[in-house]
Amino acid sequence: MKVPARNIILIGLGAALAGGLIYTAFRTEPVPVDLHIVTSGPMQVTVNADGKTRIRDIYEVAAPLTGTALRSPVEVGERVVRGETVVAIVEPTAPSLLDTRSRVQAEAAVREAQAARAQAESGLRKADEDLNYAETQFERAQTLVERGVATFTRLEDATQQLAIARAARDAAASGLAMADGALERARAALIAPAVDGPGAPAGECCVQIHAPIDGMVLEIDVISERPVTIGTRLLSVGRPDDLEIVADLLSSDAVRLQPSARAMVERWGGGATLEARLRKVEPVARTKVSALGIEEQRVDARFDILTAAEDRAGLGEGFAVFLRIVEWQAEDALQVPLSALFRRDGGWAVFAVENATAKLTPVEIGRRGETTAEVLDGLEPGLAVVTHPSDRIGEGTAVVDRATLE
């Protein structure tokens, strides 16, 4: 029986529609993904740390004696000149008042010293008389010997007696000088404290301390007049343009840094990034508890600021900064985002995209930075990889670049 042409057309359309429905039902939609093109270029691995600026050499001025520090003649921020600018004035302590017992003892000591002086003075007069007599005997013996009346033995005896008399006279004079000193010391104990009027100018009695360097007054500990003891810090002086940076690093990070490592200084308040260089890492670490309650071994690292002072105007002592310290760098390194990497069979892998299909690709990575890792093997420049792969991505999964859907 012959089928009409109209029925054949309808059957064909029905079959095509059924086939389309079946294809649509079983077709896998491509998964939208974020893609990144693997490229080669400069790469840096940095150790990031918070730091603080510090004047390299701070000179502390202390009281050289116990007394009264007068009101500071300088102010914080004032420029000073080495050896010329008076930065502090200290007046020696006046003698204290004596109680009754101490005064009686001091007066008795004065009388004792006066008696000792009188005794020493009498001893000196006696020594003078003995010396005069010895000189007379020596001259007489010498005359008799010249006349041939006396022997040389008598002259030798007279010479010896003269030498003894002269030595005794010198000793008596020294004894009198010692007695004078003891008397002055005893009288000094009775000196009452001097009462100066308010605002009395500093005279020769006061010690004027001059600036130890050319610089600026950083801090004043004693501003108003007050008593101080020897060694009390009065103020500090330094050069604000001679800054260094001290960064608090984990000891495990510090050992990886090369001598004279370069660092970029950010978040210091200015617009430009400053250049710095590692000068030294302190040899002793300390235990510090982190905000999470974990004990860490941390060590201070010191950096020299290479940027000129005029390009970092306003940066001073104790300012907070952020450091990116270069641990390693390469001019031409093949890189892949860290977000594309995941663990696979004890190694690293990525999903490379070829012909809109994800392909599981093992890779060997080297250095890892903040956002990228160095690729040693497994990828080629220009290849697209999936970043942040989800559980929907697997070997052979059809994918589409999310950027093309927007």
Coordinates of C-alpha atoms in Angstrom, one line a residue:
M1 CA 0.0 0.0 0.0
K2 CA 1.3 3.3 -0.9
V3 CA 1.9 5.8 2.0
P4 CA 0.8 9.3 1.1
A5 CA 3.7 11.9 0.9
R6 CA 2.0 14.1 3.5
N7 CA 2.2 11.3 6.1
I8 CA 5.8 10.7 5.3
I9 CA 6.6 14.4 6.0
L10 CA 4.7 14.3 9.3
I11 CA 6.4 11.1 10.4
G12 CA 9.8 12.7 9.6
L13 CA 9.0 15.8 11.6
G14 CA 7.9 13.7 14.5
A15 CA 11.1 11.7 14.5
A16 CA 13.2 14.8 14.3
L17 CA 11.3 16.4 17.2
A18 CA 11.6 13.2 19.3
G19 CA 15.3 13.0 18.5
G20 CA 15.8 16.7 19.6
L21 CA 13.9 16.1 22.8
I22 CA 16.1 13.0 23.6
Y23 CA 19.3 15.0 22.8
T24 CA 18.2 17.9 24.9
A25 CA 17.3 15.6 27.8
F26 CA 20.6 13.7 27.9
R27 CA 23.0 16.5 26.8
T28 CA 25.5 17.8 29.5
E29 CA 25.6 21.6 29.8
P30 CA 29.1 23.1 29.9
V31 CA 30.1 24.2 33.4
P32 CA 30.9 27.9 33.7
V33 CA 34.4 28.4 35.1
D34 CA 37.0 31.1 35.6
L35 CA 40.0 30.7 33.3
H36 CA 43.5 32.0 33.6
I37 CA 46.2 31.9 30.9
V38 CA 49.5 30.6 32.0
T39 CA 52.2 33.1 31.3
S40 CA 55.9 33.8 31.9
G41 CA 57.2 36.9 33.5
P42 CA 58.9 38.5 36.6
M43 CA 58.0 36.9 39.9
Q44 CA 58.8 37.6 43.5
V45 CA 58.4 35.7 46.7
T46 CA 58.2 38.0 49.7
V47 CA 58.1 37.8 53.5
N48 CA 55.5 40.3 54.7
A49 CA 55.8 41.9 58.1
D50 CA 54.7 44.9 60.1
G51 CA 57.5 47.3 61.1
K52 CA 58.3 50.4 63.0
T53 CA 60.6 53.2 62.3
R54 CA 63.4 54.1 64.7
I55 CA 66.1 56.7 64.8
R56 CA 69.3 54.8 64.4
D57 CA 71.3 56.4 67.2
I58 CA 69.6 58.1 70.1
Y59 CA 71.7 60.0 72.7
E60 CA 70.4 60.1 76.2
V61 CA 71.5 63.0 78.4
A62 CA 71.8 62.2 82.1
A63 CA 72.5 64.2 85.2
P64 CA 76.2 64.1 85.9
L65 CA 75.7 64.7 89.7
T66 CA 73.0 64.8 92.3
G67 CA 71.2 68.1 92.6
T68 CA 68.4 70.1 91.1
A69 CA 67.7 70.1 87.4
L70 CA 66.5 73.6 86.4
R71 CA 63.6 74.1 84.0
S72 CA 64.6 72.7 80.6
P73 CA 66.1 75.4 78.4
V74 CA 65.0 73.5 75.2
E75 CA 61.7 72.1 73.8
V76 CA 60.8 68.9 72.0
G77 CA 61.5 69.3 68.3
E78 CA 64.1 72.1 68.8
R79 CA 67.3 71.9 66.7
V80 CA 70.5 71.7 68.7
V81 CA 74.2 72.1 67.8
R82 CA 76.8 69.8 69.2
G83 CA 78.9 71.5 71.9
E84 CA 77.0 74.8 71.7
T85 CA 73.4 74.4 72.6
V86 CA 72.8 74.1 76.3
V87 CA 70.2 71.3 76.7
A88 CA 70.1 71.0 80.5
I89 CA 71.3 72.8 83.7
V90 CA 71.9 71.0 87.0
E91 CA 72.5 72.8 90.3
P92 CA 74.5 70.7 92.9
T93 CA 72.6 69.7 96.0
A94 CA 72.8 72.2 98.9
P95 CA 74.0 70.8 102.3
S96 CA 71.2 69.5 104.4
L97 CA 70.2 70.9 107.8
L98 CA 71.9 69.3 110.9
D99 CA 70.0 67.9 113.8
T100 CA 71.1 68.6 117.4
R101 CA 73.3 65.6 117.7
S102 CA 75.0 66.0 114.3
R103 CA 75.7 69.7 115.0
V104 CA 77.3 69.0 118.4
Q105 CA 79.4 66.3 116.8
A106 CA 80.4 68.7 114.0
E107 CA 81.3 71.4 116.4
A108 CA 83.4 68.9 118.4
A109 CA 85.2 67.9 115.2
V110 CA 86.0 71.5 114.5
R111 CA 87.5 71.9 118.0
E112 CA 89.5 68.7 117.6
A113 CA 90.8 69.9 114.2
Q114 CA 91.8 73.2 115.7
A115 CA 93.7 71.5 118.4
A116 CA 95.4 69.3 115.9
R117 CA 96.4 72.3 113.9
A118 CA 97.9 74.1 116.9
Q119 CA 99.9 70.9 117.7
A120 CA 101.1 70.7 114.1
E121 CA 102.0 74.4 114.1
S122 CA 104.1 73.9 117.3
G123 CA 105.8 70.9 115.7
L124 CA 106.7 73.1 112.7
R125 CA 108.2 75.8 115.0
K126 CA 110.3 73.1 116.8
A127 CA 111.4 71.7 113.4
D128 CA 112.5 75.2 112.4
E129 CA 114.5 75.7 115.5
D130 CA 116.2 72.3 115.1
L131 CA 117.0 73.1 111.5
N132 CA 118.5 76.4 112.5
Y133 CA 120.7 74.7 115.1
A134 CA 121.7 72.0 112.7
E135 CA 122.7 74.6 110.1
T136 CA 124.8 76.5 112.7
Q137 CA 126.6 73.3 113.8
F138 CA 127.3 72.4 110.2
E139 CA 128.8 75.8 109.5
R140 CA 130.9 75.7 112.6
A141 CA 132.2 72.2 111.8
Q142 CA 133.0 73.2 108.3
T143 CA 135.0 76.2 109.6
L144 CA 137.0 74.1 112.0
V145 CA 137.8 71.6 109.4
E146 CA 139.1 74.3 107.1
R147 CA 141.3 75.5 109.9
G148 CA 142.5 72.0 110.7
V149 CA 141.2 72.1 114.2
A150 CA 138.4 69.5 113.7
T151 CA 138.3 66.1 111.9
F152 CA 136.3 65.2 108.8
T153 CA 134.3 62.8 111.0
R154 CA 132.8 65.8 112.9
L155 CA 131.9 67.4 109.6
E156 CA 130.2 64.3 108.4
D157 CA 128.1 64.1 111.6
A158 CA 127.1 67.7 111.2
T159 CA 126.1 67.1 107.6
Q160 CA 123.9 64.1 108.6
Q161 CA 122.2 66.1 111.4
L162 CA 121.5 68.9 109.0
A163 CA 119.8 66.5 106.5
I164 CA 117.7 65.0 109.3
A165 CA 116.6 68.4 110.5
R166 CA 115.6 69.5 107.0
A167 CA 113.5 66.3 106.5
A168 CA 111.9 66.8 109.9
R169 CA 111.0 70.3 109.0
D170 CA 109.4 69.2 105.7
A171 CA 107.4 66.6 107.6
A172 CA 106.2 69.2 110.1
A173 CA 105.1 71.5 107.2
S174 CA 103.1 68.6 105.7
G175 CA 101.5 67.8 109.0
L176 CA 100.4 71.5 109.3
A177 CA 98.9 71.4 105.8
M178 CA 97.0 68.2 106.7
A179 CA 95.7 69.8 109.9
D180 CA 94.5 72.8 107.8
G181 CA 92.6 70.5 105.5
A182 CA 91.0 68.6 108.4
L183 CA 89.9 71.9 109.9
E184 CA 88.3 73.1 106.7
R185 CA 86.5 69.8 106.3
A186 CA 85.2 70.0 109.8
R187 CA 84.0 73.6 109.4
A188 CA 82.4 72.6 106.0
A189 CA 80.1 70.3 107.9
L190 CA 78.6 73.3 109.8
I191 CA 77.8 75.3 106.6
A192 CA 74.1 75.9 106.5
P193 CA 72.2 75.5 103.2
A194 CA 72.0 78.7 101.2
V195 CA 68.6 80.2 100.5
D196 CA 68.3 81.6 97.0
G197 CA 65.4 83.7 95.9
P198 CA 63.0 82.4 93.3
G199 CA 64.1 82.8 89.8
A200 CA 67.8 83.2 90.8
P201 CA 69.9 82.9 87.7
A202 CA 72.3 79.9 87.3
G203 CA 75.7 81.0 88.2
E204 CA 79.1 79.3 88.2
C205 CA 77.8 76.8 90.8
C206 CA 75.6 75.1 88.1
V207 CA 76.6 72.5 85.6
Q208 CA 75.6 73.3 82.0
I209 CA 75.2 70.3 79.7
H210 CA 75.6 70.8 76.0
A211 CA 74.1 68.8 73.1
P212 CA 76.2 65.7 72.3
I213 CA 75.4 65.8 68.6
D214 CA 73.9 68.0 65.9
G215 CA 70.2 67.0 65.8
M216 CA 66.8 67.5 67.4
V217 CA 65.4 67.1 70.9
L218 CA 63.2 64.0 70.8
E219 CA 62.0 63.7 74.3
I220 CA 62.3 65.6 77.6
D221 CA 62.0 63.7 80.8
V222 CA 62.6 66.6 83.2
I223 CA 60.8 69.7 82.0
S224 CA 60.2 71.6 85.2
E225 CA 62.7 72.2 88.0
R226 CA 63.0 69.2 90.3
P227 CA 65.6 67.3 92.3
V228 CA 67.5 64.6 90.5
T229 CA 70.1 61.9 91.4
I230 CA 73.2 61.2 89.4
G231 CA 72.4 59.2 86.3
T232 CA 68.8 60.4 86.0
R233 CA 67.8 60.7 82.3
L234 CA 67.0 64.3 81.5
L235 CA 66.3 64.2 77.7
S236 CA 67.2 62.4 74.5
V237 CA 68.6 63.8 71.3
G238 CA 68.8 62.3 67.8
R239 CA 68.7 62.9 64.1
P240 CA 65.2 62.4 62.7
D241 CA 66.5 62.0 59.1
D242 CA 68.7 59.0 60.2
L243 CA 66.0 56.4 60.4
E244 CA 66.0 52.6 60.3
I245 CA 63.1 50.1 60.3
V246 CA 62.7 47.3 62.8
A247 CA 60.5 44.5 61.7
D248 CA 59.2 41.7 64.0
L249 CA 59.7 38.4 62.0
L250 CA 59.0 34.8 62.6
S251 CA 62.4 33.1 63.1
S252 CA 61.5 30.6 60.4
D253 CA 61.0 33.5 58.0
A254 CA 64.1 35.3 59.1
V255 CA 66.5 32.5 58.3
R256 CA 65.4 32.4 54.7
L257 CA 66.3 36.0 54.0
Q258 CA 69.6 36.7 52.2
P259 CA 72.0 39.3 53.5
S260 CA 71.1 42.8 52.2
A261 CA 67.7 41.6 51.0
R262 CA 65.6 44.3 49.3
A263 CA 62.3 45.4 50.8
M264 CA 59.4 47.6 49.7
V265 CA 58.0 49.8 52.4
E266 CA 54.3 50.5 52.1
R267 CA 51.4 51.9 54.2
W268 CA 53.7 54.6 55.8
G269 CA 51.3 57.4 55.0
G270 CA 52.9 58.6 51.7
G271 CA 51.8 57.8 48.2
A272 CA 55.1 56.3 47.0
T273 CA 56.6 53.0 48.0
L274 CA 59.9 53.4 49.8
E275 CA 63.0 51.2 49.2
A276 CA 64.8 49.5 52.1
R277 CA 67.6 47.0 52.6
L278 CA 68.2 44.4 55.3
R279 CA 71.1 45.4 57.5
K280 CA 71.1 42.7 60.1
V281 CA 68.9 40.1 61.9
E282 CA 69.3 40.0 65.6
P283 CA 71.1 36.9 66.8
V284 CA 68.6 36.1 69.6
A285 CA 64.9 35.3 69.2
R286 CA 62.2 35.7 71.8
T287 CA 59.1 33.8 72.6
K288 CA 55.9 35.7 71.9
V289 CA 52.3 34.7 72.2
S290 CA 50.2 35.5 69.1
A291 CA 46.6 36.8 69.1
L292 CA 45.4 33.2 68.7
G293 CA 47.3 32.1 71.8
I294 CA 50.1 30.3 70.0
E295 CA 53.7 30.6 71.2
E296 CA 56.0 31.8 68.4
Q297 CA 59.7 32.5 68.2
R298 CA 60.2 35.9 66.8
V299 CA 63.2 38.0 66.0
D300 CA 63.9 41.6 65.1
A301 CA 65.3 42.5 61.7
R302 CA 66.8 45.9 61.0
F303 CA 66.5 47.7 57.6
D304 CA 68.2 50.8 56.2
I305 CA 65.9 53.1 54.3
L306 CA 67.4 53.8 50.9
T307 CA 64.9 56.4 49.8
A308 CA 66.1 60.0 50.2
A309 CA 64.9 61.9 53.2
E310 CA 63.1 64.5 51.0
D311 CA 61.0 61.8 49.4
R312 CA 59.7 60.5 52.8
A313 CA 58.9 63.9 54.4
G314 CA 56.9 63.5 57.6
L315 CA 58.2 60.0 58.5
G316 CA 59.5 60.1 62.0
E317 CA 60.4 58.0 65.1
G318 CA 58.0 55.2 66.0
F319 CA 55.9 55.3 62.8
A320 CA 54.2 52.1 61.7
V321 CA 55.0 50.7 58.2
F322 CA 54.4 47.5 56.2
L323 CA 57.3 45.6 54.7
R324 CA 57.4 43.3 51.7
I325 CA 60.9 41.6 52.0
V326 CA 62.1 39.9 48.8
E327 CA 63.1 36.3 49.6
W328 CA 63.5 35.2 46.0
Q329 CA 62.9 36.7 42.5
A330 CA 63.2 35.8 38.9
E331 CA 62.9 37.8 35.7
D332 CA 61.2 35.1 33.6
A333 CA 59.3 32.4 35.5
L334 CA 56.3 30.4 34.3
Q335 CA 53.5 31.1 36.7
V336 CA 50.1 29.6 37.6
P337 CA 47.6 31.0 40.2
L338 CA 47.6 29.4 43.5
S339 CA 43.8 29.2 43.2
A340 CA 44.2 26.8 40.3
L341 CA 46.3 24.3 42.2
F342 CA 45.0 21.4 44.3
R343 CA 46.5 18.2 45.8
R344 CA 46.4 15.0 43.8
D345 CA 48.1 11.7 44.6
G346 CA 50.7 13.4 46.9
G347 CA 51.5 16.1 44.3
W348 CA 50.0 19.1 42.7
A349 CA 47.6 19.3 39.7
V350 CA 45.4 21.7 37.7
F351 CA 42.6 21.4 35.3
A352 CA 43.9 22.6 31.9
V353 CA 41.3 23.5 29.3
E354 CA 41.7 22.1 25.8
N355 CA 38.9 22.3 23.2
A356 CA 36.4 23.5 25.9
T357 CA 37.1 20.3 27.9
A358 CA 38.8 20.1 31.4
K359 CA 41.9 17.9 31.5
L360 CA 43.4 16.8 34.7
T361 CA 47.1 17.8 34.5
P362 CA 49.8 17.0 37.1
V363 CA 52.3 19.8 37.6
E364 CA 55.6 20.3 39.5
I365 CA 55.8 23.7 41.2
G366 CA 58.7 25.5 42.7
R367 CA 58.6 28.8 44.7
R368 CA 55.2 30.0 45.9
G369 CA 54.3 33.7 46.2
E370 CA 51.3 35.4 47.6
T371 CA 49.0 34.7 44.6
T372 CA 51.1 32.6 42.1
A373 CA 53.4 29.6 42.1
E374 CA 56.4 28.9 39.9
V375 CA 55.8 26.0 37.4
L376 CA 58.7 23.7 36.9
D377 CA 57.0 21.1 34.7
G378 CA 53.6 20.2 33.4
L379 CA 52.3 23.4 31.7
E380 CA 53.2 25.5 28.8
P381 CA 52.8 29.3 28.3
G382 CA 49.4 30.2 26.7
L383 CA 47.5 27.2 28.2
A384 CA 44.3 28.1 30.0
V385 CA 43.7 26.6 33.5
V386 CA 40.6 26.6 35.7
T387 CA 40.8 28.7 38.9
H388 CA 38.9 27.8 41.9
P389 CA 37.7 24.4 40.5
S390 CA 34.5 23.1 42.1
D391 CA 33.4 19.5 42.6
R392 CA 31.5 19.7 39.3
I393 CA 34.8 19.8 37.4
G394 CA 36.5 16.5 36.5
E395 CA 38.4 14.8 33.7
G396 CA 36.6 15.5 30.4
T397 CA 34.1 17.9 31.8
A398 CA 32.8 20.4 29.3
V399 CA 33.5 23.9 30.5
V400 CA 32.8 27.4 29.3
D401 CA 34.6 30.6 30.2
R402 CA 32.4 32.5 32.6
A403 CA 33.6 35.8 31.2
T404 CA 32.0 35.0 27.8
L405 CA 28.6 34.6 29.4
E406 CA 28.5 38.0 30.9

